[in-house]
Amino acid sequence: ETGVTQSPTHLIKTRGQQVTLRCSSQSGHNTVSWYQQALGQGPQFIFQYYREEENGRGNFPPRFSGLQFPNYSSELNVNALELDDSALYLCASSTPGLHTTKETQYFGPGTRLLVL
Amino acid sequence: SQQGEEDPQALSIQEGENATMNCSYKTSINNLQWYRQNSGRGLVHLILIRSNEREKHSGRLRVTLDTSKKSSSLLITASRAADTASYFCATLSSGSARQLTFGSGTQLTVLP
Protein backbone atom coordinates (compact mmCIF):
# COMPACT_ATOMS: atom_id res chain seq x y z
CA GLU A 1 0.00 0.00 0.00
CA THR A 2 1.38 3.40 -1.00
CA GLY A 3 -0.98 5.56 1.05
CA VAL A 4 -2.24 7.24 -2.13
CA THR A 5 -5.98 6.97 -2.52
CA GLN A 6 -8.24 7.75 -5.46
CA SER A 7 -11.98 8.06 -5.88
CA PRO A 8 -14.14 6.83 -7.40
CA THR A 9 -12.75 3.45 -8.47
CA HIS A 10 -14.99 3.22 -11.52
CA LEU A 11 -17.07 5.74 -13.42
CA ILE A 12 -19.30 5.65 -16.47
CA LYS A 13 -20.09 8.86 -18.33
CA THR A 14 -21.54 9.78 -21.70
CA ARG A 15 -19.85 11.81 -24.41
CA GLY A 16 -19.96 15.55 -23.75
CA GLN A 17 -20.29 15.25 -19.98
CA GLN A 18 -17.80 16.47 -17.41
CA VAL A 19 -16.01 14.40 -14.78
CA THR A 20 -14.02 15.08 -11.60
CA LEU A 21 -11.56 12.55 -10.23
CA ARG A 22 -9.97 12.86 -6.80
CA CYS A 23 -6.64 11.91 -5.28
CA SER A 24 -5.23 12.06 -1.77
CA SER A 25 -1.47 12.06 -1.65
CA GLN A 26 0.76 10.10 0.67
CA SER A 27 1.43 11.82 3.98
CA GLY A 28 4.34 14.24 3.67
CA HIS A 29 4.20 14.45 -0.13
CA ASN A 30 3.57 17.90 -1.64
CA THR A 31 3.46 17.00 -5.32
CA VAL A 32 0.76 15.18 -7.26
CA SER A 33 1.08 13.99 -10.84
CA TRP A 34 -1.74 12.66 -13.02
CA TYR A 35 -1.38 10.04 -15.73
CA GLN A 36 -3.74 8.57 -18.30
CA GLN A 37 -3.34 4.92 -19.24
CA ALA A 38 -5.22 3.65 -22.25
CA LEU A 39 -5.84 -0.07 -22.52
CA GLY A 40 -2.68 -1.95 -23.45
CA GLN A 41 -0.47 1.15 -23.18
CA GLY A 42 1.89 2.65 -20.66
CA PRO A 43 0.74 5.63 -18.58
CA GLN A 44 1.07 9.07 -20.17
CA PHE A 45 1.78 12.20 -18.15
CA ILE A 46 -1.10 14.69 -18.01
CA PHE A 47 0.18 17.30 -15.55
CA GLN A 48 1.78 17.83 -12.19
CA TYR A 49 0.83 20.05 -9.25
CA TYR A 50 3.31 21.38 -6.72
CA ARG A 51 2.20 23.59 -3.85
CA GLU A 52 -1.16 24.24 -5.52
CA GLU A 53 0.31 25.37 -8.85
CA GLU A 54 0.50 23.48 -12.14
CA ASN A 55 4.15 22.59 -12.50
CA GLY A 56 4.29 20.97 -15.91
CA ARG A 57 1.93 19.56 -18.48
CA GLY A 58 2.00 16.79 -21.04
CA ASN A 59 0.40 16.76 -24.46
CA PHE A 60 -3.21 17.03 -23.31
CA PRO A 61 -5.80 19.65 -24.36
CA PRO A 62 -7.05 22.41 -22.03
CA ARG A 63 -10.27 20.52 -21.31
CA PHE A 64 -8.06 18.50 -18.94
CA SER A 65 -7.58 20.69 -15.89
CA GLY A 66 -6.71 20.21 -12.28
CA LEU A 67 -6.47 21.60 -8.81
CA GLN A 68 -4.35 20.99 -5.78
CA PHE A 69 -5.57 21.90 -2.30
CA PRO A 70 -3.65 23.14 0.73
CA ASN A 71 -3.61 19.60 2.16
CA TYR A 72 -1.94 18.52 -1.16
CA SER A 73 -4.89 16.44 -2.33
CA SER A 74 -5.80 16.98 -5.95
CA GLU A 75 -8.59 16.86 -8.51
CA LEU A 76 -8.50 16.09 -12.21
CA ASN A 77 -11.35 17.60 -14.24
CA VAL A 78 -12.16 16.62 -17.79
CA ASN A 79 -14.74 18.62 -19.73
CA ALA A 80 -16.57 17.69 -22.93
CA LEU A 81 -15.73 14.02 -22.59
CA GLU A 82 -14.81 12.11 -25.71
CA LEU A 83 -14.88 8.37 -26.33
CA ASP A 84 -11.05 8.32 -26.40
CA ASP A 85 -10.97 9.62 -22.83
CA SER A 86 -11.92 6.12 -21.70
CA ALA A 87 -8.88 5.01 -19.71
CA LEU A 88 -7.41 4.31 -16.30
CA TYR A 89 -6.48 7.58 -14.59
CA LEU A 90 -3.64 7.30 -12.13
CA CYS A 91 -2.38 9.82 -9.67
CA ALA A 92 1.02 9.67 -8.05
CA SER A 93 2.46 11.59 -5.15
CA SER A 94 6.05 12.53 -4.49
CA THR A 95 8.30 15.03 -2.78
CA PRO A 96 10.84 16.48 -5.17
CA GLY A 97 14.10 17.09 -3.42
CA LEU A 98 17.67 17.97 -4.07
CA HIS A 99 18.63 14.41 -4.96
CA THR A 100 16.67 13.90 -8.15
CA THR A 101 18.49 10.67 -8.91
CA LYS A 102 16.72 9.00 -5.97
CA GLU A 103 13.32 10.53 -6.61
CA THR A 104 10.30 8.35 -7.30
CA GLN A 105 6.53 8.58 -7.38
CA TYR A 106 3.98 6.48 -5.54
CA PHE A 107 0.81 5.56 -7.36
CA GLY A 108 -2.78 5.19 -6.27
CA PRO A 109 -5.02 2.34 -7.46
CA GLY A 110 -6.51 4.43 -10.27
CA THR A 111 -9.96 5.41 -11.47
CA ARG A 112 -11.30 3.56 -14.48
CA LEU A 113 -13.38 5.88 -16.65
CA LEU A 114 -15.63 4.60 -19.39
CA VAL A 115 -17.13 7.13 -21.81
CA LEU A 116 -20.11 5.90 -23.82
CA SER B 1 4.56 10.14 -26.26
CA GLN B 2 6.23 7.02 -24.99
CA GLN B 3 9.87 7.43 -23.95
CA GLY B 4 10.90 4.02 -25.03
CA GLU B 5 9.95 0.50 -25.69
CA GLU B 6 9.96 -2.66 -23.66
CA ASP B 7 11.02 -5.90 -25.23
CA PRO B 8 9.44 -8.37 -25.46
CA GLN B 9 5.83 -7.15 -25.45
CA ALA B 10 4.76 -10.47 -23.97
CA LEU B 11 6.66 -13.23 -22.22
CA SER B 12 5.40 -16.60 -21.01
CA ILE B 13 7.57 -18.82 -18.83
CA GLN B 14 7.30 -21.73 -16.41
CA GLU B 15 7.42 -21.23 -12.67
CA GLY B 16 11.01 -21.37 -11.44
CA GLU B 17 12.50 -20.00 -14.65
CA ASN B 18 14.11 -16.59 -14.96
CA ALA B 19 12.40 -13.72 -16.81
CA THR B 20 14.32 -10.96 -18.55
CA MET B 21 12.73 -7.78 -19.86
CA ASN B 22 14.49 -5.02 -21.72
CA CYS B 23 13.77 -1.32 -22.00
CA SER B 24 15.14 1.38 -24.25
CA TYR B 25 14.77 5.13 -23.79
CA LYS B 26 15.57 8.22 -25.79
CA THR B 27 16.69 11.17 -23.66
CA SER B 28 19.07 11.81 -20.77
CA ILE B 29 17.70 10.70 -17.43
CA ASN B 30 18.04 11.21 -13.68
CA ASN B 31 17.05 7.65 -12.96
CA LEU B 32 15.20 4.69 -14.38
CA GLN B 33 12.53 2.84 -12.46
CA TRP B 34 10.62 -0.38 -12.92
CA TYR B 35 6.99 -0.77 -11.94
CA ARG B 36 4.60 -3.72 -11.85
CA GLN B 37 0.90 -3.52 -12.62
CA ASN B 38 -1.60 -6.25 -11.86
CA SER B 39 -4.79 -6.45 -13.94
CA GLY B 40 -4.93 -2.78 -14.91
CA ARG B 41 -4.75 -1.50 -11.37
CA GLY B 42 -2.24 0.84 -9.73
CA LEU B 43 1.46 0.72 -10.37
CA VAL B 44 3.72 -0.78 -7.74
CA HIS B 45 7.25 0.55 -7.56
CA LEU B 46 9.80 -2.26 -7.77
CA ILE B 47 13.27 -0.81 -8.05
CA LEU B 48 15.10 2.39 -8.98
CA ILE B 49 18.53 2.66 -10.55
CA ARG B 50 20.30 6.00 -10.68
CA SER B 51 21.87 7.31 -13.84
CA ASN B 52 25.37 6.81 -12.39
CA GLU B 53 24.74 3.17 -11.38
CA ARG B 54 25.20 0.16 -13.61
CA GLU B 55 23.55 -2.64 -11.64
CA LYS B 56 21.24 -2.98 -8.70
CA HIS B 57 19.71 -5.90 -6.82
CA SER B 58 16.60 -6.19 -4.69
CA GLY B 59 15.55 -9.68 -3.60
CA ARG B 60 14.85 -11.67 -6.76
CA LEU B 61 15.17 -8.57 -8.95
CA ARG B 62 18.27 -7.48 -10.79
CA VAL B 63 18.35 -4.30 -12.86
CA THR B 64 21.09 -3.13 -15.17
CA LEU B 65 21.49 0.23 -16.82
CA ASP B 66 23.63 1.13 -19.82
CA THR B 67 23.42 4.88 -20.36
CA SER B 68 25.66 4.73 -23.44
CA LYS B 69 23.09 2.49 -25.13
CA LYS B 70 20.12 4.10 -23.38
CA SER B 71 18.88 0.74 -22.27
CA SER B 72 18.00 -1.20 -19.13
CA SER B 73 17.06 -4.74 -18.29
CA LEU B 74 15.04 -6.28 -15.48
CA LEU B 75 15.76 -9.86 -14.45
CA ILE B 76 13.35 -11.73 -12.20
CA THR B 77 14.92 -14.92 -10.92
CA ALA B 78 13.08 -18.07 -9.82
CA SER B 79 9.76 -16.71 -11.04
CA ARG B 80 6.48 -17.48 -9.31
CA ALA B 81 2.88 -17.51 -10.55
CA ALA B 82 2.33 -14.37 -8.44
CA ASP B 83 4.85 -12.53 -10.64
CA THR B 84 2.30 -12.61 -13.47
CA ALA B 85 1.71 -8.93 -14.28
CA SER B 86 2.64 -6.13 -16.65
CA TYR B 87 6.06 -4.59 -16.10
CA PHE B 88 6.91 -1.04 -17.11
CA CYS B 89 10.13 0.89 -17.15
CA ALA B 90 9.93 4.62 -16.56
CA THR B 91 12.49 7.38 -16.76
CA LEU B 92 12.43 10.45 -14.56
CA SER B 93 13.01 13.69 -16.43
CA SER B 94 15.15 16.55 -15.29
CA GLY B 95 13.59 20.00 -15.07
CA SER B 96 11.05 21.52 -12.74
CA ALA B 97 8.30 19.03 -13.59
CA ARG B 98 9.72 15.69 -12.64
CA GLN B 99 7.53 13.58 -14.85
CA LEU B 100 7.84 9.86 -15.39
CA THR B 101 7.84 8.72 -19.00
CA PHE B 102 6.81 5.11 -19.42
CA GLY B 103 7.48 2.46 -21.98
CA SER B 104 4.72 0.33 -23.42
CA GLY B 105 5.24 -2.54 -21.00
CA THR B 106 5.93 -6.26 -21.01
CA GLN B 107 3.13 -8.66 -20.11
CA LEU B 108 4.71 -11.50 -18.12
CA THR B 109 2.81 -14.74 -17.60
CA VAL B 110 4.29 -17.31 -15.23
CA LEU B 111 2.71 -20.71 -15.66
CA PRO B 112 2.44 -22.98 -12.60
XYZ file of C-alpha atoms in Angstrom, chain B residues 5-89:
85
model
C 9.950 0.503 -25.686
C 9.961 -2.664 -23.662
C 11.023 -5.896 -25.229
C 9.439 -8.368 -25.457
C 5.834 -7.146 -25.451
C 4.757 -10.469 -23.970
C 6.659 -13.233 -22.217
C 5.401 -16.599 -21.013
C 7.574 -18.825 -18.828
C 7.298 -21.730 -16.407
C 7.421 -21.232 -12.665
C 11.012 -21.366 -11.435
C 12.498 -20.003 -14.652
C 14.107 -16.589 -14.957
C 12.399 -13.720 -16.807
C 14.316 -10.956 -18.551
C 12.726 -7.783 -19.862
C 14.492 -5.016 -21.722
C 13.769 -1.322 -22.001
C 15.142 1.384 -24.248
C 14.768 5.126 -23.794
C 15.571 8.219 -25.790
C 16.689 11.165 -23.665
C 19.067 11.814 -20.772
C 17.701 10.702 -17.429
C 18.037 11.207 -13.678
C 17.052 7.651 -12.956
C 15.199 4.691 -14.380
C 12.533 2.839 -12.463
C 10.623 -0.379 -12.921
C 6.986 -0.770 -11.945
C 4.595 -3.719 -11.850
C 0.900 -3.521 -12.618
C -1.602 -6.255 -11.864
C -4.790 -6.448 -13.940
C -4.927 -2.777 -14.911
C -4.748 -1.502 -11.368
C -2.242 0.838 -9.729
C 1.463 0.721 -10.374
C 3.723 -0.785 -7.744
C 7.249 0.554 -7.558
C 9.800 -2.259 -7.766
C 13.271 -0.812 -8.055
C 15.104 2.386 -8.984
C 18.531 2.664 -10.546
C 20.297 5.997 -10.676
C 21.872 7.308 -13.840
C 25.370 6.806 -12.388
C 24.742 3.171 -11.375
C 25.202 0.156 -13.605
C 23.555 -2.637 -11.640
C 21.235 -2.980 -8.696
C 19.705 -5.898 -6.823
C 16.600 -6.189 -4.692
C 15.549 -9.676 -3.597
C 14.852 -11.667 -6.763
C 15.174 -8.570 -8.949
C 18.274 -7.477 -10.790
C 18.348 -4.302 -12.862
C 21.093 -3.128 -15.173
C 21.490 0.233 -16.819
C 23.628 1.128 -19.819
C 23.417 4.877 -20.359
C 25.659 4.730 -23.438
C 23.091 2.491 -25.135
C 20.122 4.100 -23.377
C 18.878 0.737 -22.270
C 17.999 -1.197 -19.131
C 17.063 -4.741 -18.291
C 15.042 -6.280 -15.484
C 15.756 -9.859 -14.448
C 13.345 -11.728 -12.202
C 14.925 -14.919 -10.915
C 13.084 -18.068 -9.818
C 9.759 -16.711 -11.039
C 6.477 -17.479 -9.311
C 2.884 -17.510 -10.549
C 2.329 -14.373 -8.438
C 4.852 -12.525 -10.637
C 2.299 -12.608 -13.471
C 1.714 -8.928 -14.283
C 2.642 -6.127 -16.654
C 6.059 -4.590 -16.104
C 6.912 -1.037 -17.110
C 10.126 0.889 -17.152
